[in-house]
Amino acid sequence: MAASCVSCGAAVSRRLLLRPPLSLAPRQVLWKAAELQSVPGPQILRLKHVTVVTTKKNVKAPRRETYTVDFIKKQIEEFNIGKRHLANMMGEDPETFTQEDIDRAIAYLFPSGLFEKRARPIMKHPEQIFPKQKAIQWGEDGRPFHYLFYTGKQSYYSLMHDAYGKILDIEKHKNQLQAKGLFSEKNKTIDLIGSRWLIKEELEEMLVEKLSDQDYRQFVQLMERLLQSGAAEEEFVQSFRRSVTVQSKQQPIEPVQRDAQGMAFSTSEGKRKSAKAEAVVYEHGSGRIKVNGIDYLLYFPVLQDREQLMFPFHFLDRLGKHDVTCTVSGGGRSAQAGAIRLAVARALCSFVTEEEVEWMRQAGLLTSDPRVRERKKPGQEGARRKFTWKKR
Amino acid sequence: MLKGVTRLVSRVHKLDPGHFLRLGTQAPQSLAAQLDNQVSFESPRAISCTSENDPAKHEEKHEGLHYNLPLQDVKTIFPHGLPSRYAMQMKTFNEACLMVRKPALELLHYLKNTNFAHPAIRYVLYGEKGTGKTLSLCHIIHFCAKQDWLILHIPDAHLWVKNCRDLLQSTYNKQRFDQPLEASVWLKNFKTTNERFLSQIKIQEKCVWNKRESIEKGSSLGEVVEQGITRVRNATDAVGIVLKELKRQSSLGIFRLLVAVDGVNALWGRTTLKREDKSPIAPEELALIHNMRKMVRNDWNGGAIVLALSQTGSLFKPRNAHLPQELLGKEGFDALDPFIPIQVVNYSPKEFESCIQYYMENSWLQHEKAHTEEGKKELLFLSNANPEQLERLCAYL
């Protein structure tokens, strides 16, 4: 029996802890299996009980882990191989296995009940997981490669230098043309609508350097000056612009009205806090509203709730023209009123022109209110209220 | 100025009332052009008010229009009868205007055609909260007062079953309880309303208050009432005697009796009153309620019984209850059983328009938007044509 224990113990790896982290627990128990390979025959697993006690109290905070280029490359290879294995497992074609397929496969194979989405298992390309870091900037002799290394922010200053150089080039070109008389006043201004400059965080990410606010402002000013001087360097400038979603009115996709018994109506839902409402708005009516089968005057005796219901109609000037039947559940009286308002506004979108839909969106009628009750924290009486402070 | 109004109004009166709304803005201008001496700012009154101040002559064509109650009449007929918000409005506008509405017209029609030889018919006004049951009742009372009926009006029967401080054990019947305060207050108001009848009616039974005081047979009812008012301890018994005598004598035909009770569901519900040992009192054990129930039974003739339900003051009844079955309970419904139900609903579009016009004429709506069409639509939506809600809304404007 002892022999069989030993043989299965042989499969256990010998060194269990590879690299202890810098902050050690004061006591650690190391189990070391005895040296097995050299001694044949029946062996006894001699377990050495070793306690390690650190005396370090002021441990420095660990520096950010630097990943070497080789390490990143290895990770990328491993990722690609793993991707192919995963595709095989799921029975799909490894060649056309996209990132979304990977996400779905991982969610299927490792179902997680954690609330925080970022804590769930992920499998992404190493570029997205490991933060971008600079390679070693100097050679063996200690001499830096880049000529602006000693400014501290080499990529930023080199970018500014290049941009300014381009401006000067364009000016020189313009002067030459003017001298020759071939300068034409055609202003090929680049269309700036629908795109925006990079924000500071994006620029930092691009240059892998920390910037200050003044640096960022200088950068934007230089870019704008470059634009003004001419349309020659369009690609260069556009690489620093991101497009803004056109008019951002993509969310409300209102369902087209349906017909039943000849009456045109449209249905939609709305939510607020924990109340859910579903509203059916008829196109031709006389302004009657029924909530859960009860007249709205009796269901909402408070004026404020009725004003909430009135808001979509009043905004579109259609006060007595529609009939509404809705069902609502959950929440309190104010939440139910807000939910019905949202549902009614979304349903009205289908009877109304696109311009009016845009107005409604700007008025805030089509946005669902994200405010939810804040959680009570331990050590406090409520979400924000602290316990009474007593001096002694 | 008053002359000008009546002249203007009599001209407008000939117009078809169905066109009032459409001609609303046009009529005063044309009339003002004709009578250039008259003050034109009074002319819009014609749209929502009518000059027909006698309820007996109110007909369908007056539907939706307000008529004026002379303030003197109001003091005599309604010493305690008007709802508090309406009384405030009366004080503000310095006049009492009631709207003529369909349920009241219906009731008036029935009352005009009552056969006084038959037992008294019971009419029950019911409807959602705030639709105008109490004010319709007041309209009927005004009509009956003009017709010289004797009015027995209980403004709110709920006041008798709750918040009573002193309950005495009744001298007449040991099991029952007296409510001296409420009874004396009611007797005072009754006296104000029906002064002229009190001397005419003679009681037919001797009533003994205690060893020293008694009232002989044949003396007037006024004396009984006086006794009740001065001696508060015997007020409840005085009320009982008054009710009994009235019931007996209305069949004789000397006078016609109108029994008008508001909040009649209090007579059959529960009370919040308790005995000294904290056990609850049933309504039957209150002498006032007991006598009232006998009054509301239709075993007498020579008059009519008009009742209005009310959820507002009711005890232990859910807010949504508005049907007679729900508010009266099984007991009450059986007791009242053969009755004519009259439903009072929210304003029709015409009535709503008329109400808004009335407020505008009295310069009650100060908001700029209230005069526009959109403003009216907003008010209509928010109040859903409920008279009470509309009145509360307009109070802010």
mmCIF file with all atom_site columns, N, CA, C and O in Angstrom, chain A residues 289 295-298 301 303 306-307 309-310 313-314 317 319-320, chain B residues 128 319 346 369 374 377-378 380-384 386 389 393 396:
data_model
loop_
_atom_site.group_PDB
_atom_site.id
_atom_site.type_symbol
_atom_site.label_atom_id
_atom_site.label_alt_id
_atom_site.label_comp_id
_atom_site.label_asym_id
_atom_site.label_entity_id
_atom_site.label_seq_id
_atom_site.pdbx_PDB_ins_code
_atom_site.Cartn_x
_atom_site.Cartn_y
_atom_site.Cartn_z
_atom_site.occupancy
_atom_site.B_iso_or_equiv
_atom_site.pdbx_formal_charge
_atom_site.auth_seq_id
_atom_site.auth_comp_id
_atom_site.auth_asym_id
_atom_site.auth_atom_id
_atom_site.pdbx_PDB_model_num
ATOM 1   N N  . ILE A 1 289 ? -57.365 56.778 -22.031 1.00 0.00 ? 289 ILE A N  1
ATOM 2   C CA . ILE A 1 289 ? -56.226 55.932 -21.667 1.00 0.00 ? 289 ILE A CA 1
ATOM 3   C C  . ILE A 1 289 ? -56.686 54.936 -20.609 1.00 0.00 ? 289 ILE A C  1
ATOM 4   O O  . ILE A 1 289 ? -57.290 55.321 -19.610 1.00 0.00 ? 289 ILE A O  1
ATOM 5   N N  . ASP A 1 295 ? -59.385 53.197 -15.746 1.00 0.00 ? 295 ASP A N  1
ATOM 6   C CA . ASP A 1 295 ? -59.209 54.529 -16.299 1.00 0.00 ? 295 ASP A CA 1
ATOM 7   C C  . ASP A 1 295 ? -58.008 55.213 -15.635 1.00 0.00 ? 295 ASP A C  1
ATOM 8   O O  . ASP A 1 295 ? -57.788 55.076 -14.432 1.00 0.00 ? 295 ASP A O  1
ATOM 9   N N  . TYR A 1 296 ? -57.264 55.984 -16.418 1.00 0.00 ? 296 TYR A N  1
ATOM 10  C CA . TYR A 1 296 ? -56.012 56.503 -15.885 1.00 0.00 ? 296 TYR A CA 1
ATOM 11  C C  . TYR A 1 296 ? -56.231 57.509 -14.763 1.00 0.00 ? 296 TYR A C  1
ATOM 12  O O  . TYR A 1 296 ? -55.369 57.703 -13.904 1.00 0.00 ? 296 TYR A O  1
ATOM 13  N N  . LEU A 1 297 ? -57.420 58.137 -14.751 1.00 0.00 ? 297 LEU A N  1
ATOM 14  C CA . LEU A 1 297 ? -57.696 59.089 -13.680 1.00 0.00 ? 297 LEU A CA 1
ATOM 15  C C  . LEU A 1 297 ? -57.800 58.374 -12.339 1.00 0.00 ? 297 LEU A C  1
ATOM 16  O O  . LEU A 1 297 ? -57.413 58.894 -11.302 1.00 0.00 ? 297 LEU A O  1
ATOM 17  N N  . LEU A 1 298 ? -58.340 57.137 -12.367 1.00 0.00 ? 298 LEU A N  1
ATOM 18  C CA . LEU A 1 298 ? -58.468 56.392 -11.125 1.00 0.00 ? 298 LEU A CA 1
ATOM 19  C C  . LEU A 1 298 ? -57.187 55.661 -10.777 1.00 0.00 ? 298 LEU A C  1
ATOM 20  O O  . LEU A 1 298 ? -56.915 55.422 -9.611  1.00 0.00 ? 298 LEU A O  1
ATOM 21  N N  . PRO A 1 301 ? -54.113 58.784 -9.188  1.00 0.00 ? 301 PRO A N  1
ATOM 22  C CA . PRO A 1 301 ? -54.812 59.936 -8.621  1.00 0.00 ? 301 PRO A CA 1
ATOM 23  C C  . PRO A 1 301 ? -53.905 61.147 -8.467  1.00 0.00 ? 301 PRO A C  1
ATOM 24  O O  . PRO A 1 301 ? -54.387 62.257 -8.307  1.00 0.00 ? 301 PRO A O  1
ATOM 25  N N  . LEU A 1 303 ? -51.489 64.115 -9.610  1.00 0.00 ? 303 LEU A N  1
ATOM 26  C CA . LEU A 1 303 ? -51.381 64.928 -10.818 1.00 0.00 ? 303 LEU A CA 1
ATOM 27  C C  . LEU A 1 303 ? -50.062 64.699 -11.532 1.00 0.00 ? 303 LEU A C  1
ATOM 28  O O  . LEU A 1 303 ? -49.990 64.677 -12.754 1.00 0.00 ? 303 LEU A O  1
ATOM 29  N N  . ARG A 1 306 ? -50.049 61.881 -13.964 1.00 0.00 ? 306 ARG A N  1
ATOM 30  C CA . ARG A 1 306 ? -50.818 62.156 -15.174 1.00 0.00 ? 306 ARG A CA 1
ATOM 31  C C  . ARG A 1 306 ? -50.075 63.129 -16.082 1.00 0.00 ? 306 ARG A C  1
ATOM 32  O O  . ARG A 1 306 ? -50.172 63.041 -17.305 1.00 0.00 ? 306 ARG A O  1
ATOM 33  N N  . GLU A 1 307 ? -49.324 64.022 -15.490 1.00 0.00 ? 307 GLU A N  1
ATOM 34  C CA . GLU A 1 307 ? -48.522 64.929 -16.324 1.00 0.00 ? 307 GLU A CA 1
ATOM 35  C C  . GLU A 1 307 ? -47.466 64.167 -17.081 1.00 0.00 ? 307 GLU A C  1
ATOM 36  O O  . GLU A 1 307 ? -47.168 64.466 -18.231 1.00 0.00 ? 307 GLU A O  1
ATOM 37  N N  . LEU A 1 309 ? -47.772 61.138 -18.142 1.00 0.00 ? 309 LEU A N  1
ATOM 38  C CA . LEU A 1 309 ? -48.442 60.485 -19.265 1.00 0.00 ? 309 LEU A CA 1
ATOM 39  C C  . LEU A 1 309 ? -48.722 61.475 -20.376 1.00 0.00 ? 309 LEU A C  1
ATOM 40  O O  . LEU A 1 309 ? -48.734 61.130 -21.549 1.00 0.00 ? 309 LEU A O  1
ATOM 41  N N  . MET A 1 310 ? -48.979 62.722 -19.991 1.00 0.00 ? 310 MET A N  1
ATOM 42  C CA . MET A 1 310 ? -49.368 63.723 -20.972 1.00 0.00 ? 310 MET A CA 1
ATOM 43  C C  . MET A 1 310 ? -48.187 64.177 -21.816 1.00 0.00 ? 310 MET A C  1
ATOM 44  O O  . MET A 1 310 ? -48.381 64.623 -22.943 1.00 0.00 ? 310 MET A O  1
ATOM 45  N N  . PHE A 1 313 ? -47.692 63.142 -25.658 1.00 0.00 ? 313 PHE A N  1
ATOM 46  C CA . PHE A 1 313 ? -48.749 63.679 -26.518 1.00 0.00 ? 313 PHE A CA 1
ATOM 47  C C  . PHE A 1 313 ? -48.649 65.180 -26.646 1.00 0.00 ? 313 PHE A C  1
ATOM 48  O O  . PHE A 1 313 ? -48.797 65.742 -27.725 1.00 0.00 ? 313 PHE A O  1
ATOM 49  N N  . HIS A 1 314 ? -48.392 65.814 -25.535 1.00 0.00 ? 314 HIS A N  1
ATOM 50  C CA . HIS A 1 314 ? -48.346 67.276 -25.551 1.00 0.00 ? 314 HIS A CA 1
ATOM 51  C C  . HIS A 1 314 ? -47.184 67.768 -26.395 1.00 0.00 ? 314 HIS A C  1
ATOM 52  O O  . HIS A 1 314 ? -47.291 68.772 -27.103 1.00 0.00 ? 314 HIS A O  1
ATOM 53  N N  . ASP A 1 317 ? -48.127 67.533 -29.871 1.00 0.00 ? 317 ASP A N  1
ATOM 54  C CA . ASP A 1 317 ? -49.381 68.237 -30.157 1.00 0.00 ? 317 ASP A CA 1
ATOM 55  C C  . ASP A 1 317 ? -50.506 67.305 -30.587 1.00 0.00 ? 317 ASP A C  1
ATOM 56  O O  . ASP A 1 317 ? -51.310 67.645 -31.457 1.00 0.00 ? 317 ASP A O  1
ATOM 57  N N  . LEU A 1 319 ? -52.912 65.789 -28.461 1.00 0.00 ? 319 LEU A N  1
ATOM 58  C CA . LEU A 1 319 ? -53.470 65.468 -27.150 1.00 0.00 ? 319 LEU A CA 1
ATOM 59  C C  . LEU A 1 319 ? -54.720 64.609 -27.194 1.00 0.00 ? 319 LEU A C  1
ATOM 60  O O  . LEU A 1 319 ? -54.860 63.674 -26.450 1.00 0.00 ? 319 LEU A O  1
ATOM 61  N N  . GLY A 1 320 ? -55.663 64.911 -28.054 1.00 0.00 ? 320 GLY A N  1
ATOM 62  C CA . GLY A 1 320 ? -56.895 64.134 -27.974 1.00 0.00 ? 320 GLY A CA 1
ATOM 63  C C  . GLY A 1 320 ? -57.046 63.158 -29.111 1.00 0.00 ? 320 GLY A C  1
ATOM 64  O O  . GLY A 1 320 ? -58.139 62.716 -29.413 1.00 0.00 ? 320 GLY A O  1
ATOM 65  N N  . GLU B 2 128 ? -68.522 57.829 -9.867  1.00 0.00 ? 128 GLU B N  1
ATOM 66  C CA . GLU B 2 128 ? -67.123 57.866 -9.449  1.00 0.00 ? 128 GLU B CA 1
ATOM 67  C C  . GLU B 2 128 ? -66.895 59.074 -8.558  1.00 0.00 ? 128 GLU B C  1
ATOM 68  O O  . GLU B 2 128 ? -67.716 59.972 -8.465  1.00 0.00 ? 128 GLU B O  1
ATOM 69  N N  . ARG B 2 319 ? -60.964 52.471 -2.098  1.00 0.00 ? 319 ARG B N  1
ATOM 70  C CA . ARG B 2 319 ? -61.074 53.722 -2.822  1.00 0.00 ? 319 ARG B CA 1
ATOM 71  C C  . ARG B 2 319 ? -61.807 53.558 -4.141  1.00 0.00 ? 319 ARG B C  1
ATOM 72  O O  . ARG B 2 319 ? -62.428 54.481 -4.631  1.00 0.00 ? 319 ARG B O  1
ATOM 73  N N  . ASN B 2 346 ? -68.668 62.017 -15.504 1.00 0.00 ? 346 ASN B N  1
ATOM 74  C CA . ASN B 2 346 ? -67.814 63.179 -15.719 1.00 0.00 ? 346 ASN B CA 1
ATOM 75  C C  . ASN B 2 346 ? -68.443 64.120 -16.742 1.00 0.00 ? 346 ASN B C  1
ATOM 76  O O  . ASN B 2 346 ? -69.428 63.784 -17.375 1.00 0.00 ? 346 ASN B O  1
ATOM 77  N N  . LYS B 2 369 ? -51.683 80.492 -20.990 1.00 0.00 ? 369 LYS B N  1
ATOM 78  C CA . LYS B 2 369 ? -52.009 79.382 -21.889 1.00 0.00 ? 369 LYS B CA 1
ATOM 79  C C  . LYS B 2 369 ? -53.422 78.870 -21.673 1.00 0.00 ? 369 LYS B C  1
ATOM 80  O O  . LYS B 2 369 ? -53.944 78.126 -22.470 1.00 0.00 ? 369 LYS B O  1
ATOM 81  N N  . GLU B 2 374 ? -54.869 74.805 -26.893 1.00 0.00 ? 374 GLU B N  1
ATOM 82  C CA . GLU B 2 374 ? -53.977 73.749 -26.375 1.00 0.00 ? 374 GLU B CA 1
ATOM 83  C C  . GLU B 2 374 ? -54.081 73.673 -24.870 1.00 0.00 ? 374 GLU B C  1
ATOM 84  O O  . GLU B 2 374 ? -54.051 72.592 -24.282 1.00 0.00 ? 374 GLU B O  1
ATOM 85  N N  . LYS B 2 377 ? -57.027 71.723 -24.016 1.00 0.00 ? 377 LYS B N  1
ATOM 86  C CA . LYS B 2 377 ? -56.820 70.284 -24.233 1.00 0.00 ? 377 LYS B CA 1
ATOM 87  C C  . LYS B 2 377 ? -55.999 69.684 -23.110 1.00 0.00 ? 377 LYS B C  1
ATOM 88  O O  . LYS B 2 377 ? -56.249 68.560 -22.669 1.00 0.00 ? 377 LYS B O  1
ATOM 89  N N  . GLU B 2 378 ? -55.008 70.461 -22.664 1.00 0.00 ? 378 GLU B N  1
ATOM 90  C CA . GLU B 2 378 ? -54.180 69.951 -21.555 1.00 0.00 ? 378 GLU B CA 1
ATOM 91  C C  . GLU B 2 378 ? -55.020 69.735 -20.320 1.00 0.00 ? 378 GLU B C  1
ATOM 92  O O  . GLU B 2 378 ? -54.918 68.700 -19.644 1.00 0.00 ? 378 GLU B O  1
ATOM 93  N N  . LEU B 2 380 ? -58.150 69.224 -20.191 1.00 0.00 ? 380 LEU B N  1
ATOM 94  C CA . LEU B 2 380 ? -59.042 68.096 -20.407 1.00 0.00 ? 380 LEU B CA 1
ATOM 95  C C  . LEU B 2 380 ? -58.328 66.789 -20.158 1.00 0.00 ? 380 LEU B C  1
ATOM 96  O O  . LEU B 2 380 ? -58.850 65.883 -19.503 1.00 0.00 ? 380 LEU B O  1
ATOM 97  N N  . PHE B 2 381 ? -57.092 66.705 -20.657 1.00 0.00 ? 381 PHE B N  1
ATOM 98  C CA . PHE B 2 381 ? -56.342 65.464 -20.471 1.00 0.00 ? 381 PHE B CA 1
ATOM 99  C C  . PHE B 2 381 ? -56.043 65.225 -19.005 1.00 0.00 ? 381 PHE B C  1
ATOM 100 O O  . PHE B 2 381 ? -56.232 64.134 -18.483 1.00 0.00 ? 381 PHE B O  1
ATOM 101 N N  . LEU B 2 382 ? -55.566 66.277 -18.336 1.00 0.00 ? 382 LEU B N  1
ATOM 102 C CA . LEU B 2 382 ? -55.115 66.059 -16.964 1.00 0.00 ? 382 LEU B CA 1
ATOM 103 C C  . LEU B 2 382 ? -56.263 65.760 -16.027 1.00 0.00 ? 382 LEU B C  1
ATOM 104 O O  . LEU B 2 382 ? -56.115 65.032 -15.067 1.00 0.00 ? 382 LEU B O  1
ATOM 105 N N  . SER B 2 383 ? -57.428 66.362 -16.294 1.00 0.00 ? 383 SER B N  1
ATOM 106 C CA . SER B 2 383 ? -58.522 66.123 -15.381 1.00 0.00 ? 383 SER B CA 1
ATOM 107 C C  . SER B 2 383 ? -59.449 65.032 -15.873 1.00 0.00 ? 383 SER B C  1
ATOM 108 O O  . SER B 2 383 ? -60.294 64.563 -15.130 1.00 0.00 ? 383 SER B O  1
ATOM 109 N N  . ASN B 2 384 ? -59.313 64.650 -17.158 1.00 0.00 ? 384 ASN B N  1
ATOM 110 C CA . ASN B 2 384 ? -60.189 63.660 -17.771 1.00 0.00 ? 384 ASN B CA 1
ATOM 111 C C  . ASN B 2 384 ? -61.647 64.029 -17.559 1.00 0.00 ? 384 ASN B C  1
ATOM 112 O O  . ASN B 2 384 ? -62.480 63.167 -17.334 1.00 0.00 ? 384 ASN B O  1
ATOM 113 N N  . ASN B 2 386 ? -63.168 65.261 -15.166 1.00 0.00 ? 386 ASN B N  1
ATOM 114 C CA . ASN B 2 386 ? -63.722 65.041 -13.833 1.00 0.00 ? 386 ASN B CA 1
ATOM 115 C C  . ASN B 2 386 ? -63.871 66.399 -13.156 1.00 0.00 ? 386 ASN B C  1
ATOM 116 O O  . ASN B 2 386 ? -62.906 67.137 -13.038 1.00 0.00 ? 386 ASN B O  1
ATOM 117 N N  . GLN B 2 389 ? -61.399 67.176 -10.191 1.00 0.00 ? 389 GLN B N  1
ATOM 118 C CA . GLN B 2 389 ? -60.014 67.331 -10.603 1.00 0.00 ? 389 GLN B CA 1
ATOM 119 C C  . GLN B 2 389 ? -59.822 68.629 -11.353 1.00 0.00 ? 389 GLN B C  1
ATOM 120 O O  . GLN B 2 389 ? -58.817 69.318 -11.186 1.00 0.00 ? 389 GLN B O  1
ATOM 121 N N  . LEU B 2 393 ? -57.320 71.590 -10.347 1.00 0.00 ? 393 LEU B N  1
ATOM 122 C CA . LEU B 2 393 ? -56.301 72.059 -11.288 1.00 0.00 ? 393 LEU B CA 1
ATOM 123 C C  . LEU B 2 393 ? -56.385 73.554 -11.474 1.00 0.00 ? 393 LEU B C  1
ATOM 124 O O  . LEU B 2 393 ? -55.379 74.264 -11.450 1.00 0.00 ? 393 LEU B O  1
ATOM 125 N N  . TYR B 2 396 ? -54.821 76.102 -9.177  1.00 0.00 ? 396 TYR B N  1
ATOM 126 C CA . TYR B 2 396 ? -53.423 76.491 -9.248  1.00 0.00 ? 396 TYR B CA 1
ATOM 127 C C  . TYR B 2 396 ? -53.186 77.579 -10.277 1.00 0.00 ? 396 TYR B C  1
ATOM 128 O O  . TYR B 2 396 ? -52.201 78.270 -10.237 1.00 0.00 ? 396 TYR B O  1
#
